[in-house]
Coordinates of C-alpha atoms in Angstrom, one line a residue:
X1 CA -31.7 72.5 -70.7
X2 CA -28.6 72.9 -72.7
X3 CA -27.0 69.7 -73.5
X4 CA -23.5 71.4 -73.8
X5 CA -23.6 71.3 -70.5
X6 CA -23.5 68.0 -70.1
X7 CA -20.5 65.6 -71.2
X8 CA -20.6 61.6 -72.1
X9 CA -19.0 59.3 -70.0
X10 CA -17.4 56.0 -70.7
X11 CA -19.9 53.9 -69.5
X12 CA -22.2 55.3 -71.1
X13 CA -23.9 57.5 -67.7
X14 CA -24.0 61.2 -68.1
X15 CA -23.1 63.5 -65.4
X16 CA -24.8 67.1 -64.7
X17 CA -21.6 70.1 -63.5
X18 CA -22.5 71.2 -60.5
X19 CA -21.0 74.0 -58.6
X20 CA -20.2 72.6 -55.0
X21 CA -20.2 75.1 -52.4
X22 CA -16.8 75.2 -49.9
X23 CA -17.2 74.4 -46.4
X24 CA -17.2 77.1 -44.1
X25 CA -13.4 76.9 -41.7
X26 CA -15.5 77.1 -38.7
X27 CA -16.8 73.9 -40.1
X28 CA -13.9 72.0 -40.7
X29 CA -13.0 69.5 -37.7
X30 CA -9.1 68.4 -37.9
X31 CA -8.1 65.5 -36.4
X32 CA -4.7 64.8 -35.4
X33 CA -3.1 61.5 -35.0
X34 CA 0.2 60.5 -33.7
X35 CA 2.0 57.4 -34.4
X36 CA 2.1 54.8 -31.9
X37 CA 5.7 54.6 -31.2
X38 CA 4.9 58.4 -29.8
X39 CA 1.9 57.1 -27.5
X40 CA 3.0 57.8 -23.5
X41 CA 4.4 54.9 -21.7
X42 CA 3.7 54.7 -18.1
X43 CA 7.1 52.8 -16.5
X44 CA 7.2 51.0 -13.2
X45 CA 8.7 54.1 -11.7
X46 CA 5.7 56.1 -12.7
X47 CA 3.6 53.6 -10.2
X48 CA 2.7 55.0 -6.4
X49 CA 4.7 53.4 -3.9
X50 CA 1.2 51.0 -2.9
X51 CA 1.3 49.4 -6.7
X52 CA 4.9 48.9 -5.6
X53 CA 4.5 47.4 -2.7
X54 CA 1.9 44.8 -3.5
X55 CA 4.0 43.6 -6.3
X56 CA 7.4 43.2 -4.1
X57 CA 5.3 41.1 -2.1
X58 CA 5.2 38.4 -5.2
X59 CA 9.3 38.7 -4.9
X60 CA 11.7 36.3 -3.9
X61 CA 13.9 38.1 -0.8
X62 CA 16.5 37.3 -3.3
X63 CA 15.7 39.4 -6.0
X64 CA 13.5 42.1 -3.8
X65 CA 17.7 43.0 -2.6
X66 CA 18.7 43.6 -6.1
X67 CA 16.1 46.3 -6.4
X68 CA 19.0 48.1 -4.9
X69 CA 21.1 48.1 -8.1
X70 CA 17.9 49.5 -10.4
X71 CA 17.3 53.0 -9.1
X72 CA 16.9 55.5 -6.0
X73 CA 13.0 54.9 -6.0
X74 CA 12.5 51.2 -6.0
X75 CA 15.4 50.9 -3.1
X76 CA 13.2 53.3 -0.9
X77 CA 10.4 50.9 -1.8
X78 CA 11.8 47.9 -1.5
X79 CA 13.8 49.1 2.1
X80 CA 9.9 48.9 3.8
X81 CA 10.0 46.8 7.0
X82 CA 7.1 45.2 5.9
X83 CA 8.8 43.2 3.6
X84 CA 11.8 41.9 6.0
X85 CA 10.1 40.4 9.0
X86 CA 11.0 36.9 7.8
X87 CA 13.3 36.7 5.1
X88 CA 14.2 34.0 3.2
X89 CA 17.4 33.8 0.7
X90 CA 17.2 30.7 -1.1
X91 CA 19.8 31.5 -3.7
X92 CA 22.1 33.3 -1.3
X93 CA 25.3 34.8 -2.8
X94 CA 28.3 35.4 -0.7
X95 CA 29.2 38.7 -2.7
X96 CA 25.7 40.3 -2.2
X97 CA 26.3 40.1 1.3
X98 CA 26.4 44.1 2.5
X99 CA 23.7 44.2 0.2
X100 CA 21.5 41.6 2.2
X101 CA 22.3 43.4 5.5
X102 CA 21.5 46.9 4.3
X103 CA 18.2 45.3 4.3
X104 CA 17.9 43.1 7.3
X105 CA 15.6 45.6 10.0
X106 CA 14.9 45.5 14.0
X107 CA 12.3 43.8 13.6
X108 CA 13.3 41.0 11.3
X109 CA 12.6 37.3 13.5
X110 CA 13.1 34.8 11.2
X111 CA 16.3 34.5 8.4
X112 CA 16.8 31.3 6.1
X113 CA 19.8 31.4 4.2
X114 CA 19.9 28.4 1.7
X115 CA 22.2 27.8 -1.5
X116 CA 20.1 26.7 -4.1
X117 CA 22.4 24.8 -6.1
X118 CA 25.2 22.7 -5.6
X119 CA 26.6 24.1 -2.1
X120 CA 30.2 25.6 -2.4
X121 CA 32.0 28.3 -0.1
X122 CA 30.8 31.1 -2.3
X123 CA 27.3 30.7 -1.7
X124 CA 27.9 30.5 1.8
X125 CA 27.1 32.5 4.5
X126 CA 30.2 33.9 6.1
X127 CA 31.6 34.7 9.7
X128 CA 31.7 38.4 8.8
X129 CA 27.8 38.3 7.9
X130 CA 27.1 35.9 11.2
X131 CA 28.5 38.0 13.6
X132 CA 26.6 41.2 12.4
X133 CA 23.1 39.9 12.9
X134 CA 22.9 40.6 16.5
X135 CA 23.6 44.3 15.9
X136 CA 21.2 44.3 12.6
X137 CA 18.0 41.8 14.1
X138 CA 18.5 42.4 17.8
X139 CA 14.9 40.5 17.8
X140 CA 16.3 37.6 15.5
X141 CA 15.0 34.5 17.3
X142 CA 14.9 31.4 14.5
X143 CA 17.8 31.2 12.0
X144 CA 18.2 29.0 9.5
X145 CA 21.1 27.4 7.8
X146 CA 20.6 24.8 4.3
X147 CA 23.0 23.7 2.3
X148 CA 25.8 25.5 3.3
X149 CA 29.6 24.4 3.1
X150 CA 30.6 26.0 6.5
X151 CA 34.7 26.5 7.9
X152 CA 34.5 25.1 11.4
X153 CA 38.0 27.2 12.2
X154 CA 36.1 30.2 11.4
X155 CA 32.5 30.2 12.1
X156 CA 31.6 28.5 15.7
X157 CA 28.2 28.1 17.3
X158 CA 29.6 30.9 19.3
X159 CA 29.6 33.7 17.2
X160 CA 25.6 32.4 17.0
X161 CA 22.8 35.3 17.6
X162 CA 22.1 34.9 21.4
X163 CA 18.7 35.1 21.6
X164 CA 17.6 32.5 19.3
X165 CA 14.8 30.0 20.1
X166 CA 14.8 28.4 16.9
X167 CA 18.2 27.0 15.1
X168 CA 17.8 24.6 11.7
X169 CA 21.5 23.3 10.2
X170 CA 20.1 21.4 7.2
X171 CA 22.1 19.5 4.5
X172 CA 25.0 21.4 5.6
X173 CA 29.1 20.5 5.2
X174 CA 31.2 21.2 7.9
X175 CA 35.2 20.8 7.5
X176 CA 38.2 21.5 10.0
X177 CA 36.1 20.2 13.1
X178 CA 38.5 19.6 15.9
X179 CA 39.8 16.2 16.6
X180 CA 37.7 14.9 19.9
X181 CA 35.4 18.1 19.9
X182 CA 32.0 18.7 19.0
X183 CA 30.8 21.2 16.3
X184 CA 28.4 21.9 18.8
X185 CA 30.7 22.5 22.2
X186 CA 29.2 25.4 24.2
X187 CA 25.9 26.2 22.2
X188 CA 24.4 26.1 25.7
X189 CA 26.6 29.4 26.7
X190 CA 26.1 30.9 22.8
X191 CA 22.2 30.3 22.6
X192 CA 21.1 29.4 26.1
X193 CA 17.6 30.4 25.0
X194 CA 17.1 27.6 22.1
X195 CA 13.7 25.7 22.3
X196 CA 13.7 24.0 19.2
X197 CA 17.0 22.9 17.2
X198 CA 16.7 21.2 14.0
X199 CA 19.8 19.2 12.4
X200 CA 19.0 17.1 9.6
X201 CA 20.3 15.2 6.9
X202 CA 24.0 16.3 8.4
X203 CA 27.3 13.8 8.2
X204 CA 28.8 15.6 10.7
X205 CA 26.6 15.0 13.5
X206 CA 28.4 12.1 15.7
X207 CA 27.2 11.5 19.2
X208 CA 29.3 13.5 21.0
X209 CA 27.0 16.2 20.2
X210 CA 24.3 14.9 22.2
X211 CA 26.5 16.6 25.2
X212 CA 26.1 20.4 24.5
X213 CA 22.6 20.1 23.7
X214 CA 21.0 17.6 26.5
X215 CA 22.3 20.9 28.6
X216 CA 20.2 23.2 26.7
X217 CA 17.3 23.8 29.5
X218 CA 14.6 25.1 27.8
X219 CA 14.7 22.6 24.6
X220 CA 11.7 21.3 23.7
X221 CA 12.1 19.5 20.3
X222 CA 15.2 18.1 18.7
X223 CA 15.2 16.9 15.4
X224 CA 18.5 14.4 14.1
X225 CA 16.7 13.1 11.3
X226 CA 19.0 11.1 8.7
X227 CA 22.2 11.9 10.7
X228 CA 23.9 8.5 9.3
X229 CA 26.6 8.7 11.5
X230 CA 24.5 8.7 14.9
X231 CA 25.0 5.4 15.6
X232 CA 26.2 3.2 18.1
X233 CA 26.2 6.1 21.0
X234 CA 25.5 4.3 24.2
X235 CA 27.5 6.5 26.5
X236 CA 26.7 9.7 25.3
X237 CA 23.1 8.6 24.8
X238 CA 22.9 7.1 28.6
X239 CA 25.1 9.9 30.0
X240 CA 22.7 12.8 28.7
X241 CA 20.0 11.1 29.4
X242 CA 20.2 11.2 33.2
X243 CA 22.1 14.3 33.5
X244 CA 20.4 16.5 31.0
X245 CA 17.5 17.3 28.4
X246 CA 15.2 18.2 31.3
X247 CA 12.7 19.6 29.5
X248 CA 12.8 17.9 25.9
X249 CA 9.3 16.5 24.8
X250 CA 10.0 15.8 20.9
X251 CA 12.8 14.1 19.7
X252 CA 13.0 12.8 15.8
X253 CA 15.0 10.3 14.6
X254 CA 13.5 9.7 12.0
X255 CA 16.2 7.7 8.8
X256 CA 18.6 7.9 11.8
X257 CA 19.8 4.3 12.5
X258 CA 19.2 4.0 16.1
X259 CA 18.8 0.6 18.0
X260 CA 16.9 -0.6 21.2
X261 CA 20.0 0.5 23.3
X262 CA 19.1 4.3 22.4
X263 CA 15.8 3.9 23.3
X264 CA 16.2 2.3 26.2
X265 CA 18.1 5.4 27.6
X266 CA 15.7 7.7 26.0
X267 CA 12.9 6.0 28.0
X268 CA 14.3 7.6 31.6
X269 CA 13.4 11.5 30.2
X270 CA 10.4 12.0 32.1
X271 CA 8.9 15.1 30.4
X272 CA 9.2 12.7 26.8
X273 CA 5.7 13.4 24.9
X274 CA 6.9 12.8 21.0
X275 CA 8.9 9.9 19.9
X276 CA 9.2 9.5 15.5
X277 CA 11.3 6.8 14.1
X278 CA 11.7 5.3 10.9
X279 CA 14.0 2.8 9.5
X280 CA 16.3 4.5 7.0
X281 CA 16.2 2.1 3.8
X282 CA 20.1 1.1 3.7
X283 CA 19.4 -0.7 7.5
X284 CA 19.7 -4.6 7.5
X285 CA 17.3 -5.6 10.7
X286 CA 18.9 -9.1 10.5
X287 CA 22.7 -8.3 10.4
X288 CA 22.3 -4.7 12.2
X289 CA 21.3 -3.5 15.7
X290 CA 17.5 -2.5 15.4
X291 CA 14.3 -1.6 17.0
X292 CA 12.4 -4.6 18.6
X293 CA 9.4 -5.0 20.8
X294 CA 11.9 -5.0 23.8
X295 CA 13.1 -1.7 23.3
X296 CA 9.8 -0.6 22.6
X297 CA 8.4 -1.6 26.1
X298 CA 9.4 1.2 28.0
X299 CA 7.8 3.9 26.0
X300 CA 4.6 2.8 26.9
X301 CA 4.6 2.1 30.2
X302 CA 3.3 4.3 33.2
X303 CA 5.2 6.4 35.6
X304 CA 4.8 4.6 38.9
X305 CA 4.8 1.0 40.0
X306 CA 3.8 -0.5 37.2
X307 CA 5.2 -3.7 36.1
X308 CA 7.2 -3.8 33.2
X309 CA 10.9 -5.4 31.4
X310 CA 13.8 -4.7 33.3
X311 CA 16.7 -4.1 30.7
X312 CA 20.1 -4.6 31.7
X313 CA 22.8 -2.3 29.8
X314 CA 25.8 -4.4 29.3
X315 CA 29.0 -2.3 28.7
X316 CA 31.9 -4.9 28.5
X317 CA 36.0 -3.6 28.8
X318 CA 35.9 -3.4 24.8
X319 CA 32.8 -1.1 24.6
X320 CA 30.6 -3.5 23.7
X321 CA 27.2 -2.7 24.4
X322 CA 24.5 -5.6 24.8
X323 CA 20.8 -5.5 26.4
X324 CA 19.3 -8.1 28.5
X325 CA 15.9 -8.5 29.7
X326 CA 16.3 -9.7 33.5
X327 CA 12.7 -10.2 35.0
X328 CA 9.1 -8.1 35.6
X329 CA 9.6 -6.1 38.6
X330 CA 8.0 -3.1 40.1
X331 CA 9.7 -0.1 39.7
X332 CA 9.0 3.6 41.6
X333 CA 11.4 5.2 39.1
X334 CA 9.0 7.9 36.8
X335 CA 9.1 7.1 33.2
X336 CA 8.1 9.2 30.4
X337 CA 4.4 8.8 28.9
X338 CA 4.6 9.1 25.5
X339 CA 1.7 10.8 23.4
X340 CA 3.3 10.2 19.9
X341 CA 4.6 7.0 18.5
X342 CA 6.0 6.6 14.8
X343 CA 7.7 3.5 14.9
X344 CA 7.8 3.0 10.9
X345 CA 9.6 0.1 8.9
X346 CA 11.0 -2.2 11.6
X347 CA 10.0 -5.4 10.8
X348 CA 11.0 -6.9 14.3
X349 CA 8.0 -4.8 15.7
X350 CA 5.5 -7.3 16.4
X351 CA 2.2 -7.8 18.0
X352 CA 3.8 -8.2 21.2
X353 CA 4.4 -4.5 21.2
X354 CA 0.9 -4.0 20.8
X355 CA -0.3 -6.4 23.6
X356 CA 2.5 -4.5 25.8
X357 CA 0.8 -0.9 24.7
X358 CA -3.0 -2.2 25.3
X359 CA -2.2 -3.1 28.9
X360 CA 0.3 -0.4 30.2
X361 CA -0.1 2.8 27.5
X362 CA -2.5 4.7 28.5
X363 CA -1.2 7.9 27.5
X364 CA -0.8 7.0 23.4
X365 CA -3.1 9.3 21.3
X366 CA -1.3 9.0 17.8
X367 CA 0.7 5.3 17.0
X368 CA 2.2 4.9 13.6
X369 CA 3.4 1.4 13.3
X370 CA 3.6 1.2 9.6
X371 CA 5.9 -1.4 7.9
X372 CA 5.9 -3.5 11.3
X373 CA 4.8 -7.0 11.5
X374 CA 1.8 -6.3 13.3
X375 CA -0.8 -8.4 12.3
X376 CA -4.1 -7.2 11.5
X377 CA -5.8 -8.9 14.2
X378 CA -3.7 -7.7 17.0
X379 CA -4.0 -3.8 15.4
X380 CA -8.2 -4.5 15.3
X381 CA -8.1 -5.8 18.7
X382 CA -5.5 -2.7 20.0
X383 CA -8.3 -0.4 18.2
X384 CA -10.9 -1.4 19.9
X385 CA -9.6 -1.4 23.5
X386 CA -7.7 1.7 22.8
X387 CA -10.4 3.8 20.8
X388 CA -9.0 7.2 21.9
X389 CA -5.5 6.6 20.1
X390 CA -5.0 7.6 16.4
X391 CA -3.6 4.3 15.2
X392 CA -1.6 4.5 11.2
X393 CA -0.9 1.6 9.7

């Protein structure tokens, strides 16, 4: 071979020319890349209305109504009845308003409205967006209403939805309430259909209110837990209790300071099935009126001639109010049987109460007597005599 056709390399290796033959262009494969940045992004528009759907259902109602402001496609989505059969605006907005009842349907049942912060005027609902809800939910039947600062010179119970069955007032201001009027004054006529009415943790519930709601015929339940200022309301209590609340069979006064005198008028509501109290912590049971065994006794005593304390109200010209226990007697007048007892953190509840409720409480399936001074004895003893009751202590 002829060594001129090979050449020295630098290391020393020798390397042979050889002609290389060209690849065919049929051959040839090309491959084209584009950068990433060029790549196709699928949007949120892009997805079918079902994607949509299933992730609106993860929304707050809150921010589902501010699909509106985004585009055509996601307020056709968002507009599905589906999503407004109960809704709940927990950071409502006063100035999204007309945007809230563009989306409020025929078939929407439940609302909760709720500011989420610290409650002010502005997030408030307003009389404008009250009175439009029996036109927009003609099948509206529970409304709710939490932490709200509400104008009692503008919005009234009447301007209320009519059919409701269902009303919570939670945590809510009221100003401007008439001098010697109740917030409440002729919710019977406004919402003569309510079953259940929850108002808790509210300042302005005094006992005049009782009134306009013993006449409510069909309600069931009535919740005034931690209404401070339900206190000493004697008259109203023993007024409504004979001429009204005819078919109540819950009531909750739960942090509410109530006494023996309430009770004791409470006690003559025959259809009573659900009675849940609970000392609020600022109560002194030495210096304050309280719950004792006394007032207790009624609750658990049977409808018809059965022995039990007769309690004398006392009503002097001042509008003092004292109870007095006079002597056992029989009695024809029907009583309510009560089902459910909470009876929690009133230390003058004793074991007496417990002998009372072995002999004459029949009907008792749940007791809650914790925080009392029952003794353990007297709640083993109760246990074993009443073994059908739930007993919590």
């Amino acid at each position: 071979m002829d060594n001129s056709s090979k050449r020295p390399l630098e290391d020393g290796c020798q390397y042979s020319r050889v002609k290389t033959k060209k690849p065919i262009e049929s051959q040839v494969t090309t491959t084209t890349s584009r950068p990433e940045s060029s790549r196709e992004i699928v949007g949120f528009q892009d997805l079918s209305d079902d994607v949509i759907m299933y992730l609106f259902k993860y929304l707050s109602h809150d921010n589902l109504a501010k699909m509106a402001l985004i585009c055509p496609n996601l307020l056709r989505v968002s507009h599905d009845w589906t999503l407004w059969k109960k809704p709940r605006f927990e950071k409502f907005e006063k100035a999204m308003e007309d945007v809230y009842l563009s989306y409020l349907k025929e078939n929407t049942t439940e609302l909760f409205i709720s500011c989420n912060d610290v409650p002010s005027s502005d997030n408030s609902v307003s009389q404008k967006f009250l009175k439009q809800l029996e036109t927009k939910c003609p099948e509206l039947l529970h409304l709710t209403l939490t932490n709200q600062v509400i104008d009692a010179g503008e919005i009234s119970v009447k301007i209320l939805h009519r059919k409701l069955k269902m009303l919570t007032i939670d945590n809510t201001t009221i100003e401007n309430i008439p001098n010697r009027t109740s917030y409440l004054c002729e919710i019977n006529i406004a919402c003569p259909n309510l079953e259940r009415i929850i108002l808790t943790n509210n300042d302005w519930f005094l006992p005049n209110c009782l009134y306009p709601l013993s006449r409510l015929e069909h309600l069931l339940h009535l919740s005034l837990a931690g209404c401070k200022r339900f206190k000493d309301c004697i008259p109203y209590a023993s007024i409504t209790a004979v001429t009204g609340f005819k078919s109540l069979k819950t009531l909750d006064l739960r942090l509410t300071p109530v006494s023996d005198r309430e009770l004791v008028c409470f006690q003559t509501l025959t259809t009573l099935k659900n009675v849940l109290l609970e000392s609020p912590e600022y109560m002194n049971h030495e210096r304050d009126a309280t719950i004792t065994d006394l007032g207790l006794a009624g609750f658990c005593t049977a409808t018809f001639e059965f022995h039990y304390p007769y309690i004398q109200i006392l009503i002097d010209i001042r509008g003092g109010v004292n109870l007095r226990r006079v002597h056992e007697r029989n009695d024809n007048v029907d009583r309510c049987s009560i089902e459910t007892l909470y009876v929690r953190n009133y230390p003058k509840v004793t074991d007496e109460f417990l002998k009372t409720a072995v002999r004459t409480g029949p009907y008792l399936k749940s007791l809650d007597i914790t925080g009392s001074c029952c003794t353990s004895a007297e709640i083993e003893y109760y246990k074993a005599n009443r073994p059908d009751t739930k007993v919590i202590c």
